[in-house]
PDB file of C-alpha atoms and ligand atoms in Angstrom:
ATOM      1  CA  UNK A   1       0.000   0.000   0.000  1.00 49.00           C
ATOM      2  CA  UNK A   2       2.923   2.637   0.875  1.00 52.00           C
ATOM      3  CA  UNK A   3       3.989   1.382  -2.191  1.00 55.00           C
ATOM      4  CA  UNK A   4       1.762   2.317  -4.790  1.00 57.00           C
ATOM      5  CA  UNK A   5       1.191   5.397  -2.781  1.00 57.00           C
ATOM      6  CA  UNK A   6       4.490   6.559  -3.428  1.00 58.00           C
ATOM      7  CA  UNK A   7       4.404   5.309  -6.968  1.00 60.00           C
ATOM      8  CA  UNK A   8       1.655   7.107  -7.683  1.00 59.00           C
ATOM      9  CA  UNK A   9       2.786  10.389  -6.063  1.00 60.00           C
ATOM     10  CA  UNK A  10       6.109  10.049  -8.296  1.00 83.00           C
ATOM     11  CA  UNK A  11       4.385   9.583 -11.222  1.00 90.00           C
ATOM     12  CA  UNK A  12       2.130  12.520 -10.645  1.00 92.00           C
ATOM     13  CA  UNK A  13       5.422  14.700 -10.143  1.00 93.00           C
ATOM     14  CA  UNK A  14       6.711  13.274 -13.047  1.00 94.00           C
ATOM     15  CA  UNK A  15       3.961  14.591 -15.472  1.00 96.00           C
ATOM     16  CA  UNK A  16       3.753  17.773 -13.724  1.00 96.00           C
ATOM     17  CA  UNK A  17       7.331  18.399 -14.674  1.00 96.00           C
ATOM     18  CA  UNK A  18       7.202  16.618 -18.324  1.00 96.00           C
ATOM     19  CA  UNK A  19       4.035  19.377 -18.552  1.00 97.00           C
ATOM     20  CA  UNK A  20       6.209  22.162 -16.941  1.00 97.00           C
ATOM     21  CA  UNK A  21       9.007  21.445 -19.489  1.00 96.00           C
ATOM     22  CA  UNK A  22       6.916  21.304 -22.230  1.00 95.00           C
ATOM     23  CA  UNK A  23       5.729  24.731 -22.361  1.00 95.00           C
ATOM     24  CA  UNK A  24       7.592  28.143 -22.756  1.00 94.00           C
ATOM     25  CA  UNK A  25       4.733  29.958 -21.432  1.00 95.00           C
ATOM     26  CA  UNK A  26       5.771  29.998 -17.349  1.00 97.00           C
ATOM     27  CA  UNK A  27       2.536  29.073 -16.234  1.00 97.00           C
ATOM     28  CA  UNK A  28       1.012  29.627 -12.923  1.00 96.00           C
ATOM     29  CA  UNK A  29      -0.001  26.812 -10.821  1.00 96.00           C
ATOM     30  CA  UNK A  30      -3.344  26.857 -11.778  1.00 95.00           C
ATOM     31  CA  UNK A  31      -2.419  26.449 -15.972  1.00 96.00           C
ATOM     32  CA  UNK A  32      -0.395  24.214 -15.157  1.00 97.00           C
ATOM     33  CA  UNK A  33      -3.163  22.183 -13.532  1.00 97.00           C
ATOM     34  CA  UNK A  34      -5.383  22.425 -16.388  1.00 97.00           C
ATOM     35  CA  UNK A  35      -2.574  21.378 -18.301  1.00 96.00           C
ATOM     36  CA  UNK A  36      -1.792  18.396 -15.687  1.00 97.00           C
ATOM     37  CA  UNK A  37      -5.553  17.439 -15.623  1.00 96.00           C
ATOM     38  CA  UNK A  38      -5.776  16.512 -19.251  1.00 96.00           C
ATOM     39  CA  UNK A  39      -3.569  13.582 -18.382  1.00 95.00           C
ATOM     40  CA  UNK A  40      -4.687  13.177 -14.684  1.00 95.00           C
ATOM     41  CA  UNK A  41      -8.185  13.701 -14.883  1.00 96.00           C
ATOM     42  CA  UNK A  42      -8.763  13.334 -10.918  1.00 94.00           C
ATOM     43  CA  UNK A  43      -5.450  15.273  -9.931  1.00 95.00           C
ATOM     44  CA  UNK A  44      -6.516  17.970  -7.466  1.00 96.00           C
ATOM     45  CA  UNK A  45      -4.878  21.191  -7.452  1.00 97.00           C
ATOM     46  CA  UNK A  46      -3.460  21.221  -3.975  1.00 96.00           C
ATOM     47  CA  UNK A  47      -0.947  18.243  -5.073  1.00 95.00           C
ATOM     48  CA  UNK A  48       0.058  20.222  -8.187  1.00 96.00           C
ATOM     49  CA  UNK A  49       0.697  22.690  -5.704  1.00 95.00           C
ATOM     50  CA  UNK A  50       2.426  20.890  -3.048  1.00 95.00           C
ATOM     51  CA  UNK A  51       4.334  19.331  -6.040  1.00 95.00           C
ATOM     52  CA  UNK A  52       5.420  22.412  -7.030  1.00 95.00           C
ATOM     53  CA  UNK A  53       7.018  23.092  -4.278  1.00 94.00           C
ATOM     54  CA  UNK A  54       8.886  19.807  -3.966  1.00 94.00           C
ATOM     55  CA  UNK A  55      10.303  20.207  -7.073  1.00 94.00           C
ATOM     56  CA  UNK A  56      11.353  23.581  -6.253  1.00 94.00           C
ATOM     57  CA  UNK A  57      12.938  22.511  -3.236  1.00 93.00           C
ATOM     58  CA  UNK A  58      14.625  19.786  -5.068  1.00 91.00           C
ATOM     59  CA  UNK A  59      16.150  22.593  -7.788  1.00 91.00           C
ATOM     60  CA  UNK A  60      13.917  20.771 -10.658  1.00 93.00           C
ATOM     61  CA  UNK A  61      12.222  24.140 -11.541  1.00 96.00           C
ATOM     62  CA  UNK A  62      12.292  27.585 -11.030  1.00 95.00           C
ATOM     63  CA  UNK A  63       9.681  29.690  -9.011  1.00 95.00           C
ATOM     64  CA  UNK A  64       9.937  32.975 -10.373  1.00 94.00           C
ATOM     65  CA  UNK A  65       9.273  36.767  -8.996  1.00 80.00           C
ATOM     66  CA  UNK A  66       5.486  36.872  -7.468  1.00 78.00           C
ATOM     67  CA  UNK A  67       5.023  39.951  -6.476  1.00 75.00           C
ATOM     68  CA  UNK A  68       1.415  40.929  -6.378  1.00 77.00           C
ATOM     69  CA  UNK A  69       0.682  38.658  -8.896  1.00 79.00           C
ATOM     70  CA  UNK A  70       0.512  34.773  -8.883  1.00 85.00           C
ATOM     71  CA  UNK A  71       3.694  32.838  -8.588  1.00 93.00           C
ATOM     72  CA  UNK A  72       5.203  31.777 -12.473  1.00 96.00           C
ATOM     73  CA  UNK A  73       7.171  28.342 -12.807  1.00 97.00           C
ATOM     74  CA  UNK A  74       9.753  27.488 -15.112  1.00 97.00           C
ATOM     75  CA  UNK A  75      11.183  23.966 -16.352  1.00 96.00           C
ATOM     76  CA  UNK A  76      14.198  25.695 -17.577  1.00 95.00           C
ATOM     77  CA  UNK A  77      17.055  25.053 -15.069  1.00 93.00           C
ATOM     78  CA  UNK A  78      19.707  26.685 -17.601  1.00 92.00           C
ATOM     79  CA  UNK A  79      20.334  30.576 -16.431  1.00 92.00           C
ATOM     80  CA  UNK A  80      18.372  33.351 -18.587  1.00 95.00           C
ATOM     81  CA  UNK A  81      16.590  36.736 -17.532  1.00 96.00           C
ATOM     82  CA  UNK A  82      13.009  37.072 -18.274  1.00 96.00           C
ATOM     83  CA  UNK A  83      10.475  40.064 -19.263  1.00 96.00           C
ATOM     84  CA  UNK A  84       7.290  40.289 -17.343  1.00 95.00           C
ATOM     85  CA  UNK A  85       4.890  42.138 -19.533  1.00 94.00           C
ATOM     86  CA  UNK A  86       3.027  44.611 -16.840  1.00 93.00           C
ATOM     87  CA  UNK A  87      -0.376  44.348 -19.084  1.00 93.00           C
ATOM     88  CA  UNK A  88      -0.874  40.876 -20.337  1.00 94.00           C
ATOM     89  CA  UNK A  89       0.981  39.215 -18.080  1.00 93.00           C
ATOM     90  CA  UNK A  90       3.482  37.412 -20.697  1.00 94.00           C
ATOM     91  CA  UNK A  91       6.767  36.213 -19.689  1.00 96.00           C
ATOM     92  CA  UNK A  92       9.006  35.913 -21.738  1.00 96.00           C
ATOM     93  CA  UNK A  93      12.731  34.268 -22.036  1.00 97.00           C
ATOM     94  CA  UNK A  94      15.362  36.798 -23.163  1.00 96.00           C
ATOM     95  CA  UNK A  95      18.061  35.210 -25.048  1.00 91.00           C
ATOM     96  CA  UNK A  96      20.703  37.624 -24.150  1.00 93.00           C
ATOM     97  CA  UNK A  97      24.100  36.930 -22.451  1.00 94.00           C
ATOM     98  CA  UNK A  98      24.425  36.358 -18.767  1.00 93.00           C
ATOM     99  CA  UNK A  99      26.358  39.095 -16.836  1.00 93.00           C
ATOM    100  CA  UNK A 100      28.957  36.451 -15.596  1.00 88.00           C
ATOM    101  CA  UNK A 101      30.903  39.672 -14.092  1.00 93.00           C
ATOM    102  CA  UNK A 102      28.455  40.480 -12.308  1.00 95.00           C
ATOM    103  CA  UNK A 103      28.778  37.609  -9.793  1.00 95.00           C
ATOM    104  CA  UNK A 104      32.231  38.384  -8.869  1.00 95.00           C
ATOM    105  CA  UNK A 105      31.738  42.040  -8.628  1.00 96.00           C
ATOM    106  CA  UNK A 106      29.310  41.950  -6.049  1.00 97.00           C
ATOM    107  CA  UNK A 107      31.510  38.637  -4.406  1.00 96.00           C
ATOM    108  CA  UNK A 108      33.945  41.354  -3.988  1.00 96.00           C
ATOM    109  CA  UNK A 109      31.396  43.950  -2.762  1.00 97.00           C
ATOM    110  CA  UNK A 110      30.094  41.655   0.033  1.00 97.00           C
ATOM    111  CA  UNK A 111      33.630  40.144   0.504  1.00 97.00           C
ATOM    112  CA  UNK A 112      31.691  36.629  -0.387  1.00 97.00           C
ATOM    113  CA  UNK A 113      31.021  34.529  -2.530  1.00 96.00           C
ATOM    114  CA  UNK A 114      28.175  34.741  -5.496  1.00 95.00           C
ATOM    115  CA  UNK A 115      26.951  31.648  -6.909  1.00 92.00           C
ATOM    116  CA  UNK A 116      24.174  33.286  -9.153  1.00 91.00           C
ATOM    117  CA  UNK A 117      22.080  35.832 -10.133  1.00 94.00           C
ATOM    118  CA  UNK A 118      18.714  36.574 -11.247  1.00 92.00           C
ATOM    119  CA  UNK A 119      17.256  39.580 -13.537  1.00 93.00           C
ATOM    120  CA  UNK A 120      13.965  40.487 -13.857  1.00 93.00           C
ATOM    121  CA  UNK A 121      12.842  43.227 -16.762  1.00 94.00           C
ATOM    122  CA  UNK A 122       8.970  44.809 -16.717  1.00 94.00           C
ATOM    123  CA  UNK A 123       7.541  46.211 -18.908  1.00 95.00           C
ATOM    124  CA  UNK A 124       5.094  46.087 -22.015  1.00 96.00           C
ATOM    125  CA  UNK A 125       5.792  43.048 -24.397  1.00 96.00           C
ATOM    126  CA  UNK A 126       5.686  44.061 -28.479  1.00 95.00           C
ATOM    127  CA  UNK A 127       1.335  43.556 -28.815  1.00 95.00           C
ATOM    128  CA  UNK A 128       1.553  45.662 -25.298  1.00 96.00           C
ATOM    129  CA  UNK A 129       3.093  48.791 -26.385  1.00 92.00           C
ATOM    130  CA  UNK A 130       1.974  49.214 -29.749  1.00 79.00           C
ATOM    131  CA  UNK A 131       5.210  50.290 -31.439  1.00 75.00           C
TER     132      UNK A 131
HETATM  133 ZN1   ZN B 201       1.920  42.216 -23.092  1.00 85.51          ZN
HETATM  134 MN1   MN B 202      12.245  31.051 -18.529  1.00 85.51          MN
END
């Protein structure tokens, strides 16, 4: 019985992060359980959510910047910035360069040691700002 119970709960985890990874869009939790539910019909959203945040605890996926707004995920593991479009809510990978001397610049600053960074841009995405 503990068994299948924990069989079960890996394969649900599983899909959630085959779905995750599937998708560019960063979905919230709760796209990402509509997503989830087309293959696990009687999944329930609180173990897509506590799921989530398993994964996220394990370094599977990325939670990214919340504020006011509901929590995006990301499957992509590999370092990038991303654009958070203040109007339609789009985010979007930027395929720019990471600022790799950046890290030891501010190691220096806080006499430490940086092991990453994160960048967030807002703004209005190219249907947003009608240029
Ligand atoms: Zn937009
Ligand atoms: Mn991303």
């Amino acid at each position: 019985m503990e068994k299948k119970i924990q069989r079960r709960l890996t394969k649900q985890r599983r899909i959630i992060l085959e779905e995750l990874r599937k998708t560019k869009s960063h979905p919230t939790a709760d796209t990402l359980f509509k997503l989830v539910r087309r293959r696990l019909p009687r999944i329930g959203f609180g173990t897509v959510y506590r799921n989530l945040n398993l994964l996220r605890e394990e370094g599977e996926i990325l939670e990214l910047t919340c504020g006011k707004y509901s929590c995006r995920y990301d499957g992509n593991m590999e370092p990038h910035y991303h654009f958070f479009c203040l109007r339609c809510k789009r985010v979007l990978d930027l395929g720019i360069p990471i600022l790799k001397g950046l890290d030891a610049q501010v190691g220096e600053k806080i006499k430490g040691e940086v092991k990453y960074h994160r960048i967030d841009f807002y703004g209005y995405c190219r249907e947003c700002s009608g240029r």
